[in-house]
Coordinates of C-alpha atoms and ligand atoms in Angstrom, one line a residue:
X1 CA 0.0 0.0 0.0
X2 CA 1.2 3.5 -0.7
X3 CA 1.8 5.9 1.7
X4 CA -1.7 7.9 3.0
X5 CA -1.7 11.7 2.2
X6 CA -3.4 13.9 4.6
X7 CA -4.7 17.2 4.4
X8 CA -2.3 20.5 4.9
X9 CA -2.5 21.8 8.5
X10 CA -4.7 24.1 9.1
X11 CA -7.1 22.9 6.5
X12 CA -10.6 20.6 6.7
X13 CA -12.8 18.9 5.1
X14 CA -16.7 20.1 5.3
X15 CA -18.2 16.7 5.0
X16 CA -21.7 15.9 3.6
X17 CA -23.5 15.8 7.6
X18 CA -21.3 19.2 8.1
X19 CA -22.9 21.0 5.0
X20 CA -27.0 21.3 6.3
X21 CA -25.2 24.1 9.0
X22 CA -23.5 25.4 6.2
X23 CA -25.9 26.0 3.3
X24 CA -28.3 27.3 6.2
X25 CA -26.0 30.0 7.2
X26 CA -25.3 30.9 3.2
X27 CA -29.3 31.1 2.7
X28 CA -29.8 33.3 5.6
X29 CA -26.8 35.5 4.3
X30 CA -28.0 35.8 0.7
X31 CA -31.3 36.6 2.4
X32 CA -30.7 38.9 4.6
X33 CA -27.9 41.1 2.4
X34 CA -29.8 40.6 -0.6
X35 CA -33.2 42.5 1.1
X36 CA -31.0 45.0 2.0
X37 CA -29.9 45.7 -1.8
X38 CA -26.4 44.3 -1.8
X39 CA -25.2 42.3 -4.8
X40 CA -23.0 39.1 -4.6
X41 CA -19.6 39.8 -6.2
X42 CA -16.9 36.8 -6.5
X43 CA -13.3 37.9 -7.0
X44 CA -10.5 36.2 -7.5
X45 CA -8.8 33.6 -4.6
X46 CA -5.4 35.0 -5.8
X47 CA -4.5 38.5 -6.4
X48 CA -1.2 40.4 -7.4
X49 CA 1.0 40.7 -3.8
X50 CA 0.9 44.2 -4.4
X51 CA -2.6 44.5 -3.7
X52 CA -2.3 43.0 -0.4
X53 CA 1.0 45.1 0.2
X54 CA -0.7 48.1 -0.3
X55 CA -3.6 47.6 0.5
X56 CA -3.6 46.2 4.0
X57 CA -0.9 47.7 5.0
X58 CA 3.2 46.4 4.9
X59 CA 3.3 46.4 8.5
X60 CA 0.6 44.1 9.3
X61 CA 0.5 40.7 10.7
X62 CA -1.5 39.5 7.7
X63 CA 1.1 40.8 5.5
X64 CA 4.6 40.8 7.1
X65 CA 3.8 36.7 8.3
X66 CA 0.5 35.4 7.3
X67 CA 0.2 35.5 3.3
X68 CA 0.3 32.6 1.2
X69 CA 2.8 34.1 -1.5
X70 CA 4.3 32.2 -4.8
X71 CA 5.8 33.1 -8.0
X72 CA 4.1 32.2 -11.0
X73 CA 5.5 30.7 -14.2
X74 CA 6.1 33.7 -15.3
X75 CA 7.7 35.4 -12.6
X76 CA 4.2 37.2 -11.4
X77 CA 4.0 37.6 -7.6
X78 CA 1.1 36.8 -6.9
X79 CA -0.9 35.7 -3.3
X80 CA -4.0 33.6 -1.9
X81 CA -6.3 36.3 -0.6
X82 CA -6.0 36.7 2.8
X83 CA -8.7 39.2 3.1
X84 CA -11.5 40.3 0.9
X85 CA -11.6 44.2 0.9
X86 CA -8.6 44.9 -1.1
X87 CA -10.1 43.0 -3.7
X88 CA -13.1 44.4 -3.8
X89 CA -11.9 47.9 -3.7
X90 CA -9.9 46.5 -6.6
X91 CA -12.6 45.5 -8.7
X92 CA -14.6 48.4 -8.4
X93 CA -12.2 50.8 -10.0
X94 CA -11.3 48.2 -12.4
X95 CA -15.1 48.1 -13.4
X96 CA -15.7 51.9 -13.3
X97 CA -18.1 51.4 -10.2
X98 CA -17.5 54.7 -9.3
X99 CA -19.7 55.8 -11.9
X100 CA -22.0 54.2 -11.1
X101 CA -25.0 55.5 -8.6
X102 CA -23.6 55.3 -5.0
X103 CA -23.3 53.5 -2.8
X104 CA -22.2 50.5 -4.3
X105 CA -23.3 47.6 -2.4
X106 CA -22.1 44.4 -2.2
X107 CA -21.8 40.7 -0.6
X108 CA -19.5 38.5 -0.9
X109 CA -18.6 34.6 0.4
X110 CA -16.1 32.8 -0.7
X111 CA -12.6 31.2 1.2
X112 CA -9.6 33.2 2.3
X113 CA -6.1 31.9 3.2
X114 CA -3.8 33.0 6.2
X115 CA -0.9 31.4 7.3
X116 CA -1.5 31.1 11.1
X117 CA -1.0 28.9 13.8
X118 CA -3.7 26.5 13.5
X119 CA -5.7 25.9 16.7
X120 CA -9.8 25.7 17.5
X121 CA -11.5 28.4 15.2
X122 CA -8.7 29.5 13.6
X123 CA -7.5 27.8 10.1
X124 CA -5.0 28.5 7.2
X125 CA -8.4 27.9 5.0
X126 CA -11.8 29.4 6.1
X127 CA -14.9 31.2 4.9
X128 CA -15.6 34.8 5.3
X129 CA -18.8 36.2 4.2
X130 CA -18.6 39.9 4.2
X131 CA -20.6 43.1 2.9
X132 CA -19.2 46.1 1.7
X133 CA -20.6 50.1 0.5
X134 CA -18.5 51.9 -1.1
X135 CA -18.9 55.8 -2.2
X136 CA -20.4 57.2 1.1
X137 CA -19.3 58.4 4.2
X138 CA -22.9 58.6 5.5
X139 CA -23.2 57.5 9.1
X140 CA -26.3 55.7 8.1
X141 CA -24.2 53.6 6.0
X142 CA -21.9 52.7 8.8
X143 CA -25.2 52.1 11.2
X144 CA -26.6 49.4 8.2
X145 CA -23.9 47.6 8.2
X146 CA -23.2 47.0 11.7
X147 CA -27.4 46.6 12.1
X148 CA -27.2 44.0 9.0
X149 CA -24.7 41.6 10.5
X150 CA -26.5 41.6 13.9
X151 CA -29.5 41.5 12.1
X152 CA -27.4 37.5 10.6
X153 CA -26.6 36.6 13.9
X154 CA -30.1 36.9 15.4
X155 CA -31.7 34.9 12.7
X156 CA -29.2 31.9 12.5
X157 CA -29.5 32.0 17.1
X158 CA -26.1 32.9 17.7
X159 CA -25.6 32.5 21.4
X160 CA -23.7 35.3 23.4
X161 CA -23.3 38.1 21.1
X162 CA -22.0 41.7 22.3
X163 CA -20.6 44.3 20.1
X164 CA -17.6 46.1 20.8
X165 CA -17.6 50.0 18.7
X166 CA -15.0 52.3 18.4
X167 CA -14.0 55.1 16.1
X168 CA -10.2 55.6 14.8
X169 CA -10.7 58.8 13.3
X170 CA -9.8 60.7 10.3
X171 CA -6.2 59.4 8.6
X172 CA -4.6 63.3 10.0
X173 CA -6.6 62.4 13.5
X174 CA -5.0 59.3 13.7
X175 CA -2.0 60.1 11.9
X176 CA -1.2 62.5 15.1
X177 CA -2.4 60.4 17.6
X178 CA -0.3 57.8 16.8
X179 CA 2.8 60.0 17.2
X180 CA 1.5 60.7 20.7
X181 CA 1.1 57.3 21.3
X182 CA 4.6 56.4 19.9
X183 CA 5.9 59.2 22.0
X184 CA 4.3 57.7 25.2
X185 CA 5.5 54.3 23.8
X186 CA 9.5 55.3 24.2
X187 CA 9.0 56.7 27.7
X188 CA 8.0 52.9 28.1
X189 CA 10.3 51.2 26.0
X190 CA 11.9 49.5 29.2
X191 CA 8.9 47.9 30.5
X192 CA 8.0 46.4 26.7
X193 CA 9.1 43.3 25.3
X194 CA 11.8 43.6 23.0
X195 CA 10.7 41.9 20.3
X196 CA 7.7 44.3 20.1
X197 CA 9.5 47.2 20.8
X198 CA 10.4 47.3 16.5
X199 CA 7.3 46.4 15.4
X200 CA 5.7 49.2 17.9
X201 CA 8.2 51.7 16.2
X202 CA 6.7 50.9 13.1
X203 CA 3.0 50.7 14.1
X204 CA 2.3 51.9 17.6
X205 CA -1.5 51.1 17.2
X206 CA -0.6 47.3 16.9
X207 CA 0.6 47.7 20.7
X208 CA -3.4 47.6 21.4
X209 CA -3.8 44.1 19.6
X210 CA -0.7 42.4 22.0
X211 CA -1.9 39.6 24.2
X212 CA 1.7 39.6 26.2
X213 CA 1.1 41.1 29.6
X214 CA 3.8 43.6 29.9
X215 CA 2.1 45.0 26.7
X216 CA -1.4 44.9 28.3
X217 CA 0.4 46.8 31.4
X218 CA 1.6 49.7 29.7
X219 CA -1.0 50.2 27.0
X220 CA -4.0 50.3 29.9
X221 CA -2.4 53.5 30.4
X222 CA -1.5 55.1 26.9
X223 CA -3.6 57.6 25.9
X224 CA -6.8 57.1 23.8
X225 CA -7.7 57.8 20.2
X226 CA -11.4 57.9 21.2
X227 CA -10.5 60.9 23.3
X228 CA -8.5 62.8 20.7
X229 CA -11.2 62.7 17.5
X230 CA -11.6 66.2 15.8
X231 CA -14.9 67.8 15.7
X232 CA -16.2 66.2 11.9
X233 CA -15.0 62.4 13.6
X234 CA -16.8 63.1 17.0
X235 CA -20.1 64.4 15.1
X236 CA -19.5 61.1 12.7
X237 CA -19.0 58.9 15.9
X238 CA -21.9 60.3 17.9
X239 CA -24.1 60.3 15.1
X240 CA -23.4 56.3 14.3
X241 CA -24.1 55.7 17.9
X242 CA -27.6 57.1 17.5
X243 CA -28.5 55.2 15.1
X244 CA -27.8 52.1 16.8
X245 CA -29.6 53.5 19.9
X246 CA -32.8 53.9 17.4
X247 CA -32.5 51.0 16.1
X248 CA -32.4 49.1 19.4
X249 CA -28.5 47.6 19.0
X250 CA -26.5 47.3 22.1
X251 CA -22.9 48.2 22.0
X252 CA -20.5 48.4 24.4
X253 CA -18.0 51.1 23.7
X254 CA -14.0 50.5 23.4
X255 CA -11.4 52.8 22.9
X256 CA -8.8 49.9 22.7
X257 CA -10.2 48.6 19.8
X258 CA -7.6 49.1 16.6
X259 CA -8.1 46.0 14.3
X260 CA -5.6 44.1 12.3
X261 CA -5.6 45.6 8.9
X262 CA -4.2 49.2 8.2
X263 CA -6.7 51.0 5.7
X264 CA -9.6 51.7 8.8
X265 CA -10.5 55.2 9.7
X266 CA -13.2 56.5 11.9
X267 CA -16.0 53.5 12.9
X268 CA -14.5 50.1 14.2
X269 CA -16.4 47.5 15.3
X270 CA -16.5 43.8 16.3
X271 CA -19.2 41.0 17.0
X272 CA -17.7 38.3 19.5
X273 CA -19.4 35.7 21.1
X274 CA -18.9 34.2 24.5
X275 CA -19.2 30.9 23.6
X276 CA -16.1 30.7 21.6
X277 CA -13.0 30.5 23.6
X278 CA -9.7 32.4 22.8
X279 CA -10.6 32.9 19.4
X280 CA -14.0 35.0 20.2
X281 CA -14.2 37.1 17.2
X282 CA -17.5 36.2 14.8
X283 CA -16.8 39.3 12.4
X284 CA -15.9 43.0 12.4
X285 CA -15.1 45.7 10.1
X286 CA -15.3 49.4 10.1
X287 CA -14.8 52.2 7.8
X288 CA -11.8 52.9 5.2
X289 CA -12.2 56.1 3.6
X290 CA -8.3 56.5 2.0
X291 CA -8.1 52.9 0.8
X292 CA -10.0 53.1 -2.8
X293 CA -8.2 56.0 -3.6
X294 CA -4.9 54.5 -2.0
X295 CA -5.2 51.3 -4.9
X296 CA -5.2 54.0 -7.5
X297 CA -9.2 54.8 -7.9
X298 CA -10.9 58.1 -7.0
X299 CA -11.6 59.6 -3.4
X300 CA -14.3 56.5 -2.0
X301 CA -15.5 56.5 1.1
X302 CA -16.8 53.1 2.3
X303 CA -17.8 51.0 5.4
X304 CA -18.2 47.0 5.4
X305 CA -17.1 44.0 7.5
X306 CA -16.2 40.1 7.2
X307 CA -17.4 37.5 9.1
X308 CA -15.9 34.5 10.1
X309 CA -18.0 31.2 8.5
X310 CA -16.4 28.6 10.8
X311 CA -16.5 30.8 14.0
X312 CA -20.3 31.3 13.9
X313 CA -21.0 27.7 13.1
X314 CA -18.4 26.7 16.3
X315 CA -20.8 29.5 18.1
X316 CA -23.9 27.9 17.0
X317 CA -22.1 24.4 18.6
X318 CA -24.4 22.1 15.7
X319 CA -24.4 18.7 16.0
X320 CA -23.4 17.3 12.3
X321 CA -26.6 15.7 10.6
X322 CA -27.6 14.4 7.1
X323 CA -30.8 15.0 6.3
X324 CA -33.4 11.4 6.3
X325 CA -34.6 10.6 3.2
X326 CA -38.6 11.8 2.6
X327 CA -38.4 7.8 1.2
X328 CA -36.2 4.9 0.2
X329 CA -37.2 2.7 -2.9
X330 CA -36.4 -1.6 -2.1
X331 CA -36.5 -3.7 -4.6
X332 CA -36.8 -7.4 -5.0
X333 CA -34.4 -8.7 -7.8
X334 CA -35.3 -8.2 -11.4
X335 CA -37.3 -4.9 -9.9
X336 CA -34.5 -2.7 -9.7
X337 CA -34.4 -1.2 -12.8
X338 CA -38.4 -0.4 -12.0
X339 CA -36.9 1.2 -8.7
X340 CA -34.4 3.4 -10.0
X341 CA -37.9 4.5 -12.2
X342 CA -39.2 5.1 -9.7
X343 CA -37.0 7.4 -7.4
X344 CA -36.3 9.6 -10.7
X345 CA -40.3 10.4 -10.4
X346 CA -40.4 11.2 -6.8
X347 CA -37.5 13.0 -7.0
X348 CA -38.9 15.3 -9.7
X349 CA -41.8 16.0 -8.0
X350 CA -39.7 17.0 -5.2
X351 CA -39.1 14.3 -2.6
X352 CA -35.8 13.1 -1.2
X353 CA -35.5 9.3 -2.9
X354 CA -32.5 7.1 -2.7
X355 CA -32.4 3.3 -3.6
X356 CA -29.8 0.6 -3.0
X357 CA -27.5 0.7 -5.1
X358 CA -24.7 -1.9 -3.6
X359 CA -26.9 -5.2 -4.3
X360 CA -28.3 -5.7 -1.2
X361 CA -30.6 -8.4 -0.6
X362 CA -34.6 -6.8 0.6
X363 CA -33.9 -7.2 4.0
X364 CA -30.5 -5.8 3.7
X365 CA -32.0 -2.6 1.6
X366 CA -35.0 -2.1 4.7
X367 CA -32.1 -2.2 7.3
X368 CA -30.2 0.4 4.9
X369 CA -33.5 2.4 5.0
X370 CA -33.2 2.3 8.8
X371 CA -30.3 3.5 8.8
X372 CA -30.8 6.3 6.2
X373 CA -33.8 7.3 8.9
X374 CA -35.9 7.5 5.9
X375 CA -39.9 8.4 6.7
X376 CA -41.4 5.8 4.1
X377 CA -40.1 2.7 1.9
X378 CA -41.6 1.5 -1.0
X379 CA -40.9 -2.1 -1.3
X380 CA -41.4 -3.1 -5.3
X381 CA -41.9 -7.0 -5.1
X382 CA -41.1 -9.7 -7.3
X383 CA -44.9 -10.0 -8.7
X384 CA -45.1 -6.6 -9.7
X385 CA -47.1 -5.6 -6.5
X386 CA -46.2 -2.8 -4.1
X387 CA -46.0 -2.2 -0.5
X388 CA -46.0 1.3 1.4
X389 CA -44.4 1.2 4.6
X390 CA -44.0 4.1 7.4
X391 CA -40.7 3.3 8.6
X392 CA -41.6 4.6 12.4
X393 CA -44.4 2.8 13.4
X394 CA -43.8 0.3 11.0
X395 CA -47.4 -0.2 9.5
X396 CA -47.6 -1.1 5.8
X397 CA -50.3 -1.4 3.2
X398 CA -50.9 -2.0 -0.7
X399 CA -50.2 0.7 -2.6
X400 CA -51.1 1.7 -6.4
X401 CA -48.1 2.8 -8.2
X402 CA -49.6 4.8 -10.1
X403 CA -50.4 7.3 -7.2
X404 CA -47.1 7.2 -5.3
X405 CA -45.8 10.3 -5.4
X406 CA -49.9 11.9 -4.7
X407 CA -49.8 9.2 -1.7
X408 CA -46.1 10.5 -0.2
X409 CA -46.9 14.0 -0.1
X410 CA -50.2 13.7 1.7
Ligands
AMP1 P1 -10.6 39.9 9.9 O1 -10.5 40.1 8.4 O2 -9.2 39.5 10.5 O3 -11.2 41.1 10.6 O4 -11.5 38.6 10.2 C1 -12.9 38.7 10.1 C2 -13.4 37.4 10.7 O5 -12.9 36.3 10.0 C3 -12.9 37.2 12.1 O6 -13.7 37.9 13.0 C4 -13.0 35.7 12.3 O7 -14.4 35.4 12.6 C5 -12.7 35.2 10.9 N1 -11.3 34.8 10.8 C6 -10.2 35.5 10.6 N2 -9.1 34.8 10.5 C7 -9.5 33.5 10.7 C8 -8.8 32.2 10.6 N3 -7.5 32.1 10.5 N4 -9.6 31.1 10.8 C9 -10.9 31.2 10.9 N5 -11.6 32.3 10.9 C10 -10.9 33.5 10.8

């Protein structure tokens, strides 16, 4: 025997009792977005490095450790998408979406690749669905968004859902308030880790990401950006918050809150669950009103977030189950072909029909059944007769072929 192959770490297998969770977290997605008016957009899983370079920022985790980078066959850099906002904002200049009527609104699903340690709820292949509006920096547009991913949580019964807001200001707001906090981070530099004292240097903001206590220690006292937002911000900040008041969405404010990717300015928010362990984030996103114009399109405001797939579906704690069969054609020998006949009729008019198709004797096939937890078998015997038999309470009658399908969906 040859040698088994396994999967890659970090990676998994959805198999067929795993997909019901799935498909019903998709369908309430598409439902819920696509009332709203977003469009589904698909990009790309791999984009030009560049994109991701720029556009999440060089001095992020995602990009400095976690991409999935290769050289094509012809020398192209290119990368497995490790985020889907880069790409989006990519495909709407690329596509002129900017003259189109705005906002532009859209959804999107699809899998994303980081190169991370692997542990409970966090993969090196998983599912994001996110939303995205792009051309408006209307608090309203901010207050959807968040309102439309609670809005998912509630219907699929998410257990243990807060919201954490916060607001990063303007790009000069922040860009000054992170040479405070970079100021306030040298008086510190003894009490830091060295290892983070470089990456600090480069991006101060990071420092309110660490999970290292000496980190945690000096950063509860740093100053905060939510203090330090200008006048248009604050108005911006205050008037997002009254929204969500309005509209009846809790939130628990936090200044602390800076996100991993670069391109955010003024609203930040996250949905975590209590139910998940270390890794408690379902989704977040906020506002990134430079980063359009930063990939080389016109000045774009826009607002959106991501969601983790696997995170609310560990939140949601499902058992796996394949759905019974509505019923499960047996056959006696030389009916078979009659059978298969059969199950392509019920299937058509909409049932859930399966019929041996490993040669098992008629016994065999009404254990299979069984085990299948299908409601109702219709047993085609060797005389051309036919036998209707509720698998629970295991009554059974004559029945006239003829009228099957009428007599299953009573
Ligand atoms: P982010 O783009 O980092 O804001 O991620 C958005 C959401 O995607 C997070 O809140 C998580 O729910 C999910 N997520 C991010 N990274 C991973 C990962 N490595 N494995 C599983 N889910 C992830």
């Amino acid at each position: 025997m040859s040698e088994q192959i396994k999967a890659p770490r970090g990676t998994f297998d959805v198999l067929p009792a795993e997909s019901p969770a799935r498909a019903r977290l998709h369908a309430a997605a598409a439902g819920v977005l696509e009332r709203a008016g977003y469009g589904r957009i698909e990009t790309p899983a791999f984009e030009s490095t560049e994109l991701f370079a720029r556009g999440v920022g060089e001095s992020t985790d995602i990009v400095t450790k976690e991409m999935f980078s290769f050289a094509d066959q012809g020398g192209r850099e290119l990368t497995l998408r490790p985020e889907g906002t880069a790409s989006i904002c990519r495909a709407y200049v690329e596509h002129g979406m900017h003259k189109l009527p705005q906002p532009v609104k859209l959804w999107y699903l699809g899998a994303f690749f980081r190169h991370e340690r692997p542990q409970a709820g966090r993969f090196r292949q998983f599912a994001q669905l996110g939303l995205e509006a792009l051309g408006t920096e209307e608090p309203l547009a901010d207050a959807e968004a968040i309102i439309l991913l609670d809005e998912l949580l509630r219907e699929l019964g998410v257990p243990g859902v807060r919201l954490r807001l916060g607001s990063l200001g303007s790009r000069a707001t922040r860009a000054a308030y992170r040479e405070e906090l970079l100021a306030y981070l040298r008086e510190h530099r003894d009490e830091l880790p060295a290892e983070a004292r470089e990456r600090f240097e480069r991006n101060p903001l990071r420092a309110f990401d660490a999970d290292d206590e000496r980190t945690r220690a000096v950063i509860a006292e740093a100053p905060r950006l939510l203090d330090r937002l200008d006048g248009e911000d604050s108005e911006h900040f205050e008037a997002v918050k009254s929204l969500l008041d309005q509209a009846g969405v809790a939130y628990e404010l936090d200044g602390t809150l800076v996100r991993g990717l670069d391109y955010y300015t003024r609203t930040v928010f996250e949905f975590i669950s209590d139910e998940l362990g270390a890794q408690s984030a379902l989704g977040g996103g906020g506002r990134y009103d430079g980063l359009v114009e930063e990939l080389g399109g016109p000045p774009t405001p826009a607002v959106g977030w991501a969601a983790g797939v696997e995170r609310i579906l560990l939140a949601l704690g499902e058992e796996p189950a394949a759905p019974a069969a509505d019923v499960f054609v047996a056959a006696a020998d030389g009916e078979r072909a009659r059978a298969l006949a059969l199950a392509t009729e019920l299937r058509q008019a909409g049932m859930r029909a399966e019929l041996d198709l490993a040669g098992r004797s008629l016994k065999g096939q009404m254990k299979h059944a069984d085990r299948l937890g299908a409601r109702h078998a219709v047993i085609l015997e060797g005389d051309g007769s036919a036998q209707l038999r509720d698998m629970a309470s295991g009554e059974q009658r004559g029945l006239d072929l003829a009228r099957v399908a009428e007599e299953l969906s009573r």
